[in-house]
Short mmCIF file of C-alpha atoms in Angstrom, two decimals:
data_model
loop_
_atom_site.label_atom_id
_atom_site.label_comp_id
_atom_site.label_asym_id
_atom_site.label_seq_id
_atom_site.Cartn_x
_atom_site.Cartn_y
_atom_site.Cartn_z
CA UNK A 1 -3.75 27.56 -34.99
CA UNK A 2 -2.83 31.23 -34.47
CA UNK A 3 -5.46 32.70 -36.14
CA UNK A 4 -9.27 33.11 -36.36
CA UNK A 5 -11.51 31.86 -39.48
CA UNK A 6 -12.40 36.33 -39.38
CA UNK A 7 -8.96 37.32 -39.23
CA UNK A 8 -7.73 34.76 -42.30
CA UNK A 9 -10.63 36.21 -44.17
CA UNK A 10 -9.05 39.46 -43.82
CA UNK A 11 -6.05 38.54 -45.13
CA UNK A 12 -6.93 37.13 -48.44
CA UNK A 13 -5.66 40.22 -50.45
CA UNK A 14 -4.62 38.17 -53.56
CA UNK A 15 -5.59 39.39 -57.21
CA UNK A 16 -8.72 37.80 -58.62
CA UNK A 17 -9.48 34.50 -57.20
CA UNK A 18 -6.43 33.89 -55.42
CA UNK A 19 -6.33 34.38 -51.70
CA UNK A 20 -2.76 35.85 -52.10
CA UNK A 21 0.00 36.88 -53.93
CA UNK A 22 2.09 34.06 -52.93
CA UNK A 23 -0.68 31.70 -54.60
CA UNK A 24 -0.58 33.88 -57.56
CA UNK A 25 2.89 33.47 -58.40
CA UNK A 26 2.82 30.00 -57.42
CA UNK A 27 0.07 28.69 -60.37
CA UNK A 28 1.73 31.31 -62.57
CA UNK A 29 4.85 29.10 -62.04
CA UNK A 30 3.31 26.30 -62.71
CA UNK A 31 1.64 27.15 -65.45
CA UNK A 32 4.67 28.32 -67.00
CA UNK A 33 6.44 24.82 -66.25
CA UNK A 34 3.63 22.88 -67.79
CA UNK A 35 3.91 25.38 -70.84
CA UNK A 36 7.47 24.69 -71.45
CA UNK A 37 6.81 20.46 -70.88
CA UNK A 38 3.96 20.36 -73.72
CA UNK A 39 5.52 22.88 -75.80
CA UNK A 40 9.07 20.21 -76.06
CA UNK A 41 6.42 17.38 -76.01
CA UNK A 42 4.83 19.11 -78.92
CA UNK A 43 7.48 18.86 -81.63
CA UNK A 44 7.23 14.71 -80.91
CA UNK A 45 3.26 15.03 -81.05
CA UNK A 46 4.10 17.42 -84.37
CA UNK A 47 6.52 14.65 -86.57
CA UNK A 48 3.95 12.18 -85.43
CA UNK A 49 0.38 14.06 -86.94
CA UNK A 50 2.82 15.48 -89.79
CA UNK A 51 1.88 19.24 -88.97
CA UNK A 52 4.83 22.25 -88.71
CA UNK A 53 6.43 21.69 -85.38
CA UNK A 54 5.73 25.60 -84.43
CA UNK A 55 2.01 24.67 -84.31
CA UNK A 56 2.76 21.82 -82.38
CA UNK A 57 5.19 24.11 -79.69
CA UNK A 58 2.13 26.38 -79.80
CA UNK A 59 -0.72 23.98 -79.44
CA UNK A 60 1.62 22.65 -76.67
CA UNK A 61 2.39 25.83 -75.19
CA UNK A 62 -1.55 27.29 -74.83
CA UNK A 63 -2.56 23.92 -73.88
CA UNK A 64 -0.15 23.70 -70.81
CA UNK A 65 -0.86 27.55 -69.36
CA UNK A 66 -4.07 26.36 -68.56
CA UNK A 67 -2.94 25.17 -65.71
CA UNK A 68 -3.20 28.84 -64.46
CA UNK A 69 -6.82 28.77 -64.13
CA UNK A 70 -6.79 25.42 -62.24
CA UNK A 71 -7.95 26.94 -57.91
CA UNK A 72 -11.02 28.68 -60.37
CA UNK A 73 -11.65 25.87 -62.97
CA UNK A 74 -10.46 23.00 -61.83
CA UNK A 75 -12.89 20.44 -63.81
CA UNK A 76 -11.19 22.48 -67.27
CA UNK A 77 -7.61 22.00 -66.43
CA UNK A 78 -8.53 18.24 -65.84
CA UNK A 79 -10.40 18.11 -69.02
CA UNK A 80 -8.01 19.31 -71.45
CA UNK A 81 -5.59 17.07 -69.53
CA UNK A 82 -7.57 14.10 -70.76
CA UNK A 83 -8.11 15.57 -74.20
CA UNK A 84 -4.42 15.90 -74.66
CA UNK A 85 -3.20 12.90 -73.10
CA UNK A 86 -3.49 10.68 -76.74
CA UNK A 87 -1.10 13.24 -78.03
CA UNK A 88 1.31 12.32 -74.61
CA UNK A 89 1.08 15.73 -73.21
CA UNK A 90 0.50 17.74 -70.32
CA UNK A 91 1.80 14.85 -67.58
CA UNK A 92 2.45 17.69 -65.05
CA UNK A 93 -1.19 19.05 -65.70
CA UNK A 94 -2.54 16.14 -65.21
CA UNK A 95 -1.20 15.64 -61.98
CA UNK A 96 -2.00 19.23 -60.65
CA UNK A 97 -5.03 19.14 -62.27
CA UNK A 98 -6.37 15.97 -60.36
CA UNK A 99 -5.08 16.73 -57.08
CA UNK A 100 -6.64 20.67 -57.26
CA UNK A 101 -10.07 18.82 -58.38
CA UNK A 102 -9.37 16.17 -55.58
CA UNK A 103 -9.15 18.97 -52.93
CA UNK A 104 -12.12 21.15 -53.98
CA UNK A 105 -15.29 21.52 -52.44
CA UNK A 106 -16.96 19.88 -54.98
CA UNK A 107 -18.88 16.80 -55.06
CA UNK A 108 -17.10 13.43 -54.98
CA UNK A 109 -19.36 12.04 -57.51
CA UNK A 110 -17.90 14.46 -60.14
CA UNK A 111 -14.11 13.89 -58.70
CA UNK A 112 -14.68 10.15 -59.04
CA UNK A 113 -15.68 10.78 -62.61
CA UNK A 114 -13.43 12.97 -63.60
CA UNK A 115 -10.41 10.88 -62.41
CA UNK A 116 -12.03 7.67 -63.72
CA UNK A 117 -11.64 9.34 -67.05
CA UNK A 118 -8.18 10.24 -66.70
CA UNK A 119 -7.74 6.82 -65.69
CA UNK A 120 -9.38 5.14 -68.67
CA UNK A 121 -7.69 7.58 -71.08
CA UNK A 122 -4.01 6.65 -69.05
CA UNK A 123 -4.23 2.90 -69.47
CA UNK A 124 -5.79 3.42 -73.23
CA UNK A 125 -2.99 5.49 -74.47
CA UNK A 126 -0.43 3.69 -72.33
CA UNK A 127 -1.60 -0.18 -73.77
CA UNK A 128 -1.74 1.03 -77.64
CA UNK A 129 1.75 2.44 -76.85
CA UNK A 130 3.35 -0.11 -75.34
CA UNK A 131 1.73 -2.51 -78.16
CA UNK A 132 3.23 -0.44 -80.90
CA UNK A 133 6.97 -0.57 -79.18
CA UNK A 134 6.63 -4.43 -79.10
CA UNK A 135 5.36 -4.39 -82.54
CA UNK A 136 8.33 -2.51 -83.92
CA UNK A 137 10.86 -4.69 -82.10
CA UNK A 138 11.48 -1.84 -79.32
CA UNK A 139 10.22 -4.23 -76.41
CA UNK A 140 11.43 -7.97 -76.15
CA UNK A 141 9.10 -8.68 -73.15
CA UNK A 142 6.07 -11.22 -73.21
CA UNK A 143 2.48 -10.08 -73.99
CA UNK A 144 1.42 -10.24 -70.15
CA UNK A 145 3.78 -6.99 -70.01
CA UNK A 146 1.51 -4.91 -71.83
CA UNK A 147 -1.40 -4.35 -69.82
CA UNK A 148 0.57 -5.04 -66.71
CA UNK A 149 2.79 -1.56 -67.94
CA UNK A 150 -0.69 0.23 -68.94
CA UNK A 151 -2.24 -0.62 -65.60
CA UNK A 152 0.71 0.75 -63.51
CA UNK A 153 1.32 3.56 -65.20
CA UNK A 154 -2.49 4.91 -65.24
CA UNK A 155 -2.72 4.04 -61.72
CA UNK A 156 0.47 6.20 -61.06
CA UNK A 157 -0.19 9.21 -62.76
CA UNK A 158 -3.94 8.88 -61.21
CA UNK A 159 -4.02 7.48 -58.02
CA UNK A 160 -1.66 9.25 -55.92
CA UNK A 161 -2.79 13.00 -56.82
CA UNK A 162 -5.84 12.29 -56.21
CA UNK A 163 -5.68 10.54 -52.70
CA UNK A 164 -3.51 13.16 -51.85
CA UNK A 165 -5.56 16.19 -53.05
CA UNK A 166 -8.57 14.47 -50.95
CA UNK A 167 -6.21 14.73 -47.77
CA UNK A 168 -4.92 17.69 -48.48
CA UNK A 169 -8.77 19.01 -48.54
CA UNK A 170 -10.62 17.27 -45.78
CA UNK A 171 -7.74 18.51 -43.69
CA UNK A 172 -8.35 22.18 -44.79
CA UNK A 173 -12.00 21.54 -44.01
CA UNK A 174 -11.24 20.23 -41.14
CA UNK A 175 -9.15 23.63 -40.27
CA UNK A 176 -12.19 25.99 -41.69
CA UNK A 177 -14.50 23.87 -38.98
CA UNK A 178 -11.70 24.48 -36.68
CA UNK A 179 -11.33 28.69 -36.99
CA UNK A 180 -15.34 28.57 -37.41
CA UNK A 181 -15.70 26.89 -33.90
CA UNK A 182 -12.60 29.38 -32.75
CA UNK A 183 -15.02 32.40 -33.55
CA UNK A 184 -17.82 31.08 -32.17
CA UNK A 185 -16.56 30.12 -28.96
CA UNK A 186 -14.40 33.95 -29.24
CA UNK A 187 -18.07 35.38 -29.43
CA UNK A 188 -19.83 33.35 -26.99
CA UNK A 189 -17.32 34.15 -24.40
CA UNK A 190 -17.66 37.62 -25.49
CA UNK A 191 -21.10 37.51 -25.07
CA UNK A 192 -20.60 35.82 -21.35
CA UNK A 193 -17.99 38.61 -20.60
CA UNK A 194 -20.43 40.92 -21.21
CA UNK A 195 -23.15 39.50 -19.32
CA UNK A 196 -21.33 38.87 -16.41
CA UNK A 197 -20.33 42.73 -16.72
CA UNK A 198 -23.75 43.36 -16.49
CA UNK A 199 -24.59 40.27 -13.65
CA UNK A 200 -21.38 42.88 -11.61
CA UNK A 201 -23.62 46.13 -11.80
CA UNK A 202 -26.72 44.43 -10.96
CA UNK A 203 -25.02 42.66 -7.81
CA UNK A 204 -23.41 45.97 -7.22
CA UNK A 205 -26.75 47.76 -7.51
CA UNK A 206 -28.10 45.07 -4.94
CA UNK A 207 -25.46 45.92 -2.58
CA UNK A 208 -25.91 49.54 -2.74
CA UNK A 209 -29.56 48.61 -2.04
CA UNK A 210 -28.99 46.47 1.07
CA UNK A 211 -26.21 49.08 2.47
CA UNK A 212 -28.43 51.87 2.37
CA UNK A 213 -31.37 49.68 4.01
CA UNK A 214 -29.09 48.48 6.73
CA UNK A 215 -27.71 52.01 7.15
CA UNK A 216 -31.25 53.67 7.59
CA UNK A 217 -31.97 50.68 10.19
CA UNK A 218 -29.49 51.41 12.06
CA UNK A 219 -29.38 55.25 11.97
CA UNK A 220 -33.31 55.89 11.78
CA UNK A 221 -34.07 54.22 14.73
CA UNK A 222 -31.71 55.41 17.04
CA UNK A 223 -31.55 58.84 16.12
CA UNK A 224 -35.14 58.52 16.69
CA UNK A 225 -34.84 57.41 20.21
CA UNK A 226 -32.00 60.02 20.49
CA UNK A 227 -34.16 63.38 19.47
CA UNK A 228 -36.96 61.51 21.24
CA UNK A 229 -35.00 61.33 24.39
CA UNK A 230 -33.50 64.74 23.64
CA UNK A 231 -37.00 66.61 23.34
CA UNK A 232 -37.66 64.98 26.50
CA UNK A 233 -34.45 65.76 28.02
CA UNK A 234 -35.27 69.55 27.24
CA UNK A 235 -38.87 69.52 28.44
CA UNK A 236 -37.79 68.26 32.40
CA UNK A 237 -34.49 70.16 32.85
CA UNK A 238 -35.54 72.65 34.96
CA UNK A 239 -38.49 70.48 36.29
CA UNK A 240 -37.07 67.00 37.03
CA UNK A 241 -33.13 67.10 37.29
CA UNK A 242 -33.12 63.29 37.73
CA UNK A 243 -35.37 62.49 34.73
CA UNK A 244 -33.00 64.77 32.69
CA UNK A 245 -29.54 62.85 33.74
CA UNK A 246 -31.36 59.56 33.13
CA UNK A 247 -32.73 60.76 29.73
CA UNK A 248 -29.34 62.35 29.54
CA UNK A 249 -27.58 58.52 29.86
CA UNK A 250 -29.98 57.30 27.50
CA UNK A 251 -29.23 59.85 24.44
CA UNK A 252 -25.80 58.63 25.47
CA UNK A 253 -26.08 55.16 25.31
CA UNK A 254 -28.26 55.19 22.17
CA UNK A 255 -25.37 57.46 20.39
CA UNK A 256 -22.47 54.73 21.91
CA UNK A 257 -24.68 52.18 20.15
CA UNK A 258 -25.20 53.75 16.71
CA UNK A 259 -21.73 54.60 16.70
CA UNK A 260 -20.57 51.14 17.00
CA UNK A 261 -23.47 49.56 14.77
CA UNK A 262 -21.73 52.58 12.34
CA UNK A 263 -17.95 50.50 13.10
CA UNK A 264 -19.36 47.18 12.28
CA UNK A 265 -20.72 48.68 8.89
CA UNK A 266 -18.11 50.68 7.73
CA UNK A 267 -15.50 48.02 8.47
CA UNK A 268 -17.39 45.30 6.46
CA UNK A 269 -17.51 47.93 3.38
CA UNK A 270 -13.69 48.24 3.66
CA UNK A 271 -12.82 44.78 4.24
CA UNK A 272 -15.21 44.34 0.66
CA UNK A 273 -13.16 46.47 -0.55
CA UNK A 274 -10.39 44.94 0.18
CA UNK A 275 -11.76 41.75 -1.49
CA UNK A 276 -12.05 43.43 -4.37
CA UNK A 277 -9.09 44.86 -4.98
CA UNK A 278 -7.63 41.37 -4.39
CA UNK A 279 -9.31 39.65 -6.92
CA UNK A 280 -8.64 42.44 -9.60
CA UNK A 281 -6.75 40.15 -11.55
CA UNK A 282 -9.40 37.51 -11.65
CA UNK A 283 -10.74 37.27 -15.32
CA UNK A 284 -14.38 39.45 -16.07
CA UNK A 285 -16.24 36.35 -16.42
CA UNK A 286 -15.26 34.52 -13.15
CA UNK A 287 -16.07 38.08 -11.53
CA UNK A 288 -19.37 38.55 -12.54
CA UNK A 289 -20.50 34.60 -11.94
CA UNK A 290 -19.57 35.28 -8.28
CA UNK A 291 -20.78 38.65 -7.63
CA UNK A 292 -24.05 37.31 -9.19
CA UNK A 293 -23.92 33.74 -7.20
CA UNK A 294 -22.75 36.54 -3.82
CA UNK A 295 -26.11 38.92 -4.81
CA UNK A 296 -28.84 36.04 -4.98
CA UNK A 297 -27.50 34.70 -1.42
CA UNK A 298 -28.02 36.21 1.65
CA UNK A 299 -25.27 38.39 2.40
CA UNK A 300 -26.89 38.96 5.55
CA UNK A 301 -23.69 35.82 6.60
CA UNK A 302 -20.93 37.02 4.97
CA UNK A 303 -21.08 40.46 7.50
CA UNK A 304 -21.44 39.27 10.50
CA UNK A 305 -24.03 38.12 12.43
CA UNK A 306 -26.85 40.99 12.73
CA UNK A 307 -29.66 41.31 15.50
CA UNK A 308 -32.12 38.23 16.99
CA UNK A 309 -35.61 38.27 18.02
CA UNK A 310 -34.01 37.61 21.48
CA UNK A 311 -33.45 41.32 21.38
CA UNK A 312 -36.73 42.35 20.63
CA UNK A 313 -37.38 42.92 24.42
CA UNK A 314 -34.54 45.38 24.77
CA UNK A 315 -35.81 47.04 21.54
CA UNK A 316 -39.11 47.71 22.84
CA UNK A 317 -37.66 48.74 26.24
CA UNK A 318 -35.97 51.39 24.77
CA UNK A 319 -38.75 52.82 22.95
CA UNK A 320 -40.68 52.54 26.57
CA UNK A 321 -37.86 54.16 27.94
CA UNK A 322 -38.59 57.25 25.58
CA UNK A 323 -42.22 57.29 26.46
CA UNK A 324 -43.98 55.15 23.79
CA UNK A 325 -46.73 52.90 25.57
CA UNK A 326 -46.05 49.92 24.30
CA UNK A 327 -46.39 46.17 25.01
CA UNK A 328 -45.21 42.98 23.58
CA UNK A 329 -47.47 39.88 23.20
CA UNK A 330 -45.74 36.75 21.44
CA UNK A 331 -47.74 33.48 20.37
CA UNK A 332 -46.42 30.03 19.63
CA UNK A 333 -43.65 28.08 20.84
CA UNK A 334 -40.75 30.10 20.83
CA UNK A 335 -37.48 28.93 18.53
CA UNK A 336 -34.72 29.77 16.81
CA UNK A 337 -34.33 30.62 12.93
CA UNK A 338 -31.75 31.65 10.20
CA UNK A 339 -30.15 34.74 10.94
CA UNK A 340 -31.67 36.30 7.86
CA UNK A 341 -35.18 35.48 8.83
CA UNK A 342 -34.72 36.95 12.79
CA UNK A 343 -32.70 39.88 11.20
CA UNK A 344 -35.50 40.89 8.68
CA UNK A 345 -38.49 40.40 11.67
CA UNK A 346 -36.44 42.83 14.22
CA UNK A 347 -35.89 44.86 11.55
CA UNK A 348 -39.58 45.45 10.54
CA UNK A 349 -40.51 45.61 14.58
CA UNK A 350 -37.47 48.42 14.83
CA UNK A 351 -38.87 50.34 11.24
CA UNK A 352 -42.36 50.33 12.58
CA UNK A 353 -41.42 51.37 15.79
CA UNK A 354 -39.35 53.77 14.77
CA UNK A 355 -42.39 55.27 12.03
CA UNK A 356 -44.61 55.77 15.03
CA UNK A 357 -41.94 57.80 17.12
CA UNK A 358 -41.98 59.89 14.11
CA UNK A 359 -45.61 60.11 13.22
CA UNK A 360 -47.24 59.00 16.04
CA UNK A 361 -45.75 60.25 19.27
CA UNK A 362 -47.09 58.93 22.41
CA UNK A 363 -49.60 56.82 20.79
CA UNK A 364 -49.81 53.08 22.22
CA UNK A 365 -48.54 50.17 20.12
CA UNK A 366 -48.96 47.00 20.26
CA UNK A 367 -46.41 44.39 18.85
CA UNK A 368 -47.39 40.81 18.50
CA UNK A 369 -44.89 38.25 17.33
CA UNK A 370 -46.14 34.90 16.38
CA UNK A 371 -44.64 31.23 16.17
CA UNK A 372 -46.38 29.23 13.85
CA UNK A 373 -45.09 25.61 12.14
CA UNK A 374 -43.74 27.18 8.81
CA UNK A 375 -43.57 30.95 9.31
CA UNK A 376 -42.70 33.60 11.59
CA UNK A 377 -45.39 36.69 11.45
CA UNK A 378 -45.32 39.81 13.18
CA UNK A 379 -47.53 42.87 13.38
CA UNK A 380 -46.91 46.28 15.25
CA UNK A 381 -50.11 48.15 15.25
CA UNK A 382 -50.20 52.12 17.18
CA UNK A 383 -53.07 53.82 17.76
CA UNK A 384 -53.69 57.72 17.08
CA UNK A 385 -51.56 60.17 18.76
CA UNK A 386 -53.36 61.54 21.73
CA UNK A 387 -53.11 65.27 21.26
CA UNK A 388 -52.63 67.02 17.57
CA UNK A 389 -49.64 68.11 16.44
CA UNK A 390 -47.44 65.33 19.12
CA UNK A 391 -45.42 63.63 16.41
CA UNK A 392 -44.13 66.74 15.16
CA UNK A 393 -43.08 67.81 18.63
CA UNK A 394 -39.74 66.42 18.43
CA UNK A 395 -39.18 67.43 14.89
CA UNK A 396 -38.33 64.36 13.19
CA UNK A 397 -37.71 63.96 9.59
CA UNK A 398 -39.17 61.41 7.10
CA UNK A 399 -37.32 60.38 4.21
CA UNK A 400 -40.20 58.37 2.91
CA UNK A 401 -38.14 54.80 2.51
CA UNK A 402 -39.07 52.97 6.02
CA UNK A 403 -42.14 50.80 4.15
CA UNK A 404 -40.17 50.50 1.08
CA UNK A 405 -37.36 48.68 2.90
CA UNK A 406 -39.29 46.83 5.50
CA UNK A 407 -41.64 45.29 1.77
CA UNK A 408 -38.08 44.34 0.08
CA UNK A 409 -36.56 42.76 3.00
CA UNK A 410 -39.56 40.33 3.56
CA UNK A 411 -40.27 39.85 -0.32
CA UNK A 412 -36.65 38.83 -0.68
CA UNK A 413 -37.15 35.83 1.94
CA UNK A 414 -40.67 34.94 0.14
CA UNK A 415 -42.66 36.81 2.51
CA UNK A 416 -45.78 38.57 2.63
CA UNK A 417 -45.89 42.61 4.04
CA UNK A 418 -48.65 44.51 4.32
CA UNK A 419 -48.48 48.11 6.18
CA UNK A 420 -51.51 50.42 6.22
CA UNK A 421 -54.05 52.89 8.66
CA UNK A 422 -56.26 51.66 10.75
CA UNK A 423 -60.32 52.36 11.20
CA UNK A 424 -59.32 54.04 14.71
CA UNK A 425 -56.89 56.32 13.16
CA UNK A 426 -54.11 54.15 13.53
CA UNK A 427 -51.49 52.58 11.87
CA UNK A 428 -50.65 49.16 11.56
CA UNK A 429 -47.79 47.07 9.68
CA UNK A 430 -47.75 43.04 9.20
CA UNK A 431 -45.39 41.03 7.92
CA UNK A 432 -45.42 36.88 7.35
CA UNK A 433 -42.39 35.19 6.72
CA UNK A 434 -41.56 31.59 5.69
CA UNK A 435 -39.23 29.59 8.01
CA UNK A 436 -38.20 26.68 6.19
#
């Protein structure tokens, strides 16, 4: 099958009821054929009623074009088959007329009818015939031959048309059901093509998301701790040489870091890219199944491992380092969990941190960290600044999307965050994630 159920629709261009020319000529062919075989088997039928045998050629001759009409009117071409068939006319009609019927979608009850007629009217015609050749001393043979010879010869003209017309049509059925399940199955997987199209944006969406959340991690908080360590670095030049070439080392060694947290992140994004220029030639479907399967994991493990709560204590040190009071209290037995779940809880610690070097300056914080049997929780509380005016003293810049990415990081792992002031003029943050 090289063609849809739609596209043979589209095709029928036929006059009137035929699907095409083709068909057309072909019925006007036959039609013509069965004209000419009851118009010569009209001049017998003619002698034999004792009527002019140019009525009989034309009674022949209108009664065999029927067979024109017979993919429209099937049950008519069949029943002036068996009207003329006492005259012994119209054989070819008779056979095209029982094998269109056979083949037609209508019911069986009427084909069996129809063709049971035909069959009757055969062997009727057929017996008084053979009777009368016997009786005029044509036929020598016994009396046994007589319906023996009308039984065979209805049966021929009868049976084989219409077993073969009811092939011929439950196999075009059969095709129709075929090129119906062809366009359904050409839609469906039209219909998945374009969902997975739209699966691909959404999982590219996500990634965007998680890029830009990983990338304002990473750059937030040590730019922080640089301009931190940079205001500080300009504050005890001329008063403290040695504070200013350690704070000097540290704006160093927080810029080495960001630059190479920077690498890492940029190299993942070309090695995707990469990927997907690989797997170009992969069909739309398979693409968007796996971008969608890739988006609902954690994709934290497909780039590298990120950082542990074993590095919470350098974290915090560093923020000490630039001058935040801050201490670290951790409850619970301590353990080890998916990557995703430690990445997300020093993430939050590092976000709030980071939020109270720019809005609270100097204020002292508190970070708790606690090990219970199903879930990990954490909570970095500051208090107020100590003077007015300190957190803009290093002139850091919010971009407002610290809490929103610190809420979608823990909500994606089933998580609870919470992040609000507090009655001392504080701030605090929580977060409770599941660990199993």
């Amino acid at each position: 099958m090289t063609s849809t159920g739609e596209e043979t629709a589209a095709e029928r261009r036929g006059p009137l009821w035929w699907p095409r020319w083709r068909s057309a000529a072909f019925d006007w062919s036959l039609a013509a054929v069965s004209a000419v075989e009851c118009a010569a088997e009209g001049v017998a039928f003619a002698r034999d009623a004792g009527i002019p045998e140019a009525v009989g050629i034309v009674f022949g001759w209108l009664a065999g074009s029927v067979l024109v009409v017979r993919r429209q009117w099937p049950i008519a071409v069949v029943l002036v088959a068996i009207a003329i068939t006492p005259a012994q006319m119209g054989f070819l009609m008779g056979l095209v007329g029982l094998y269109t019927l056979a083949a037609s979608e209508l019911p069986r009850r009427i084909i069996a009818s129809l063709a049971g007629m035909q069959l009757l009217g055969t062997l009727i015609v057929t017996f008084v015939r053979v009777r009368q050749s016997m009786d005029a001393g044509r036929l020598t043979i016994g009396d046994w031959f007589i319906p023996f010879a009308a039984l065979v010869m209805s049966l021929g003209l009868t049976a084989p048309p219409v077993l073969l017309g009811l092939y011929v049509g439950q196999r075009r059925r059969l095709m129709e059901s075929l090129r119906e399940r062809a366009d359904s199955l050409e839609r469906e997987l039209q219909l998945l093509a374009e969902r997975a199209e739209e699966r691909a944006e959404w999982a590219r969406g996500e990634e965007r998301t998680r890029i830009a959340r990983e990338m304002h991690d990473v750059v937030a908080h040590r730019v922080s701790l640089m301009v931190v360590h940079a205001a500080a670095l300009q504050a005890v030049a001329r008063k403290d040489p040695e504070k200013a070439v350690r704070n000097a080392a540290l704006v160093g060694d927080m810029g080495r870091q960001a630059l190479t947290e920077l690498r890492e992140m940029l190299g993942v994004l070309r090695s995707g890219g990469e990927r997907e220029r690989a797997a170009a030639s992969v069909p739309l479907v398979a693409v968007g199944v796996a971008a969608a399967a890739a988006a609902s994991r954690a994709v934290v493990e497909q780039h590298g491992e990120g950082p542990c709560l074993e590095e919470l204590e350098e974290l915090i040190g560093q923020s000490a380092a630039a001058g935040m009071v801050v201490e670290l209290s951790v409850e619970g037995e301590v353990r080890s969990y998916a990557g995703e779940i430690e990445q997300t809880a020093y993430r939050v610690v590092q976000e709030a941190l980071t939020n109270v070097h720019k809005h609270a300056a100097g204020a002292k914080t508190q970070v708790r960290l606690a090990h219970r049997v199903a879930e990990i929780a954490m909570q970095v509380e500051n208090g107020p600044p100590p003077e007015v005016g300190a957190a803009g003293s290093a002139g850091l810049p919010s971009g407002g999307n610290g809490l929103v990415g610190m809420k979608e990081r823990v909500v994606a792992l089933g998580g609870v965050f919470v992040s609000g002031p507090t009655e001392a003029g504080g701030f605090r943050v929580s977060a409770v994630i599941p660990s199993v």
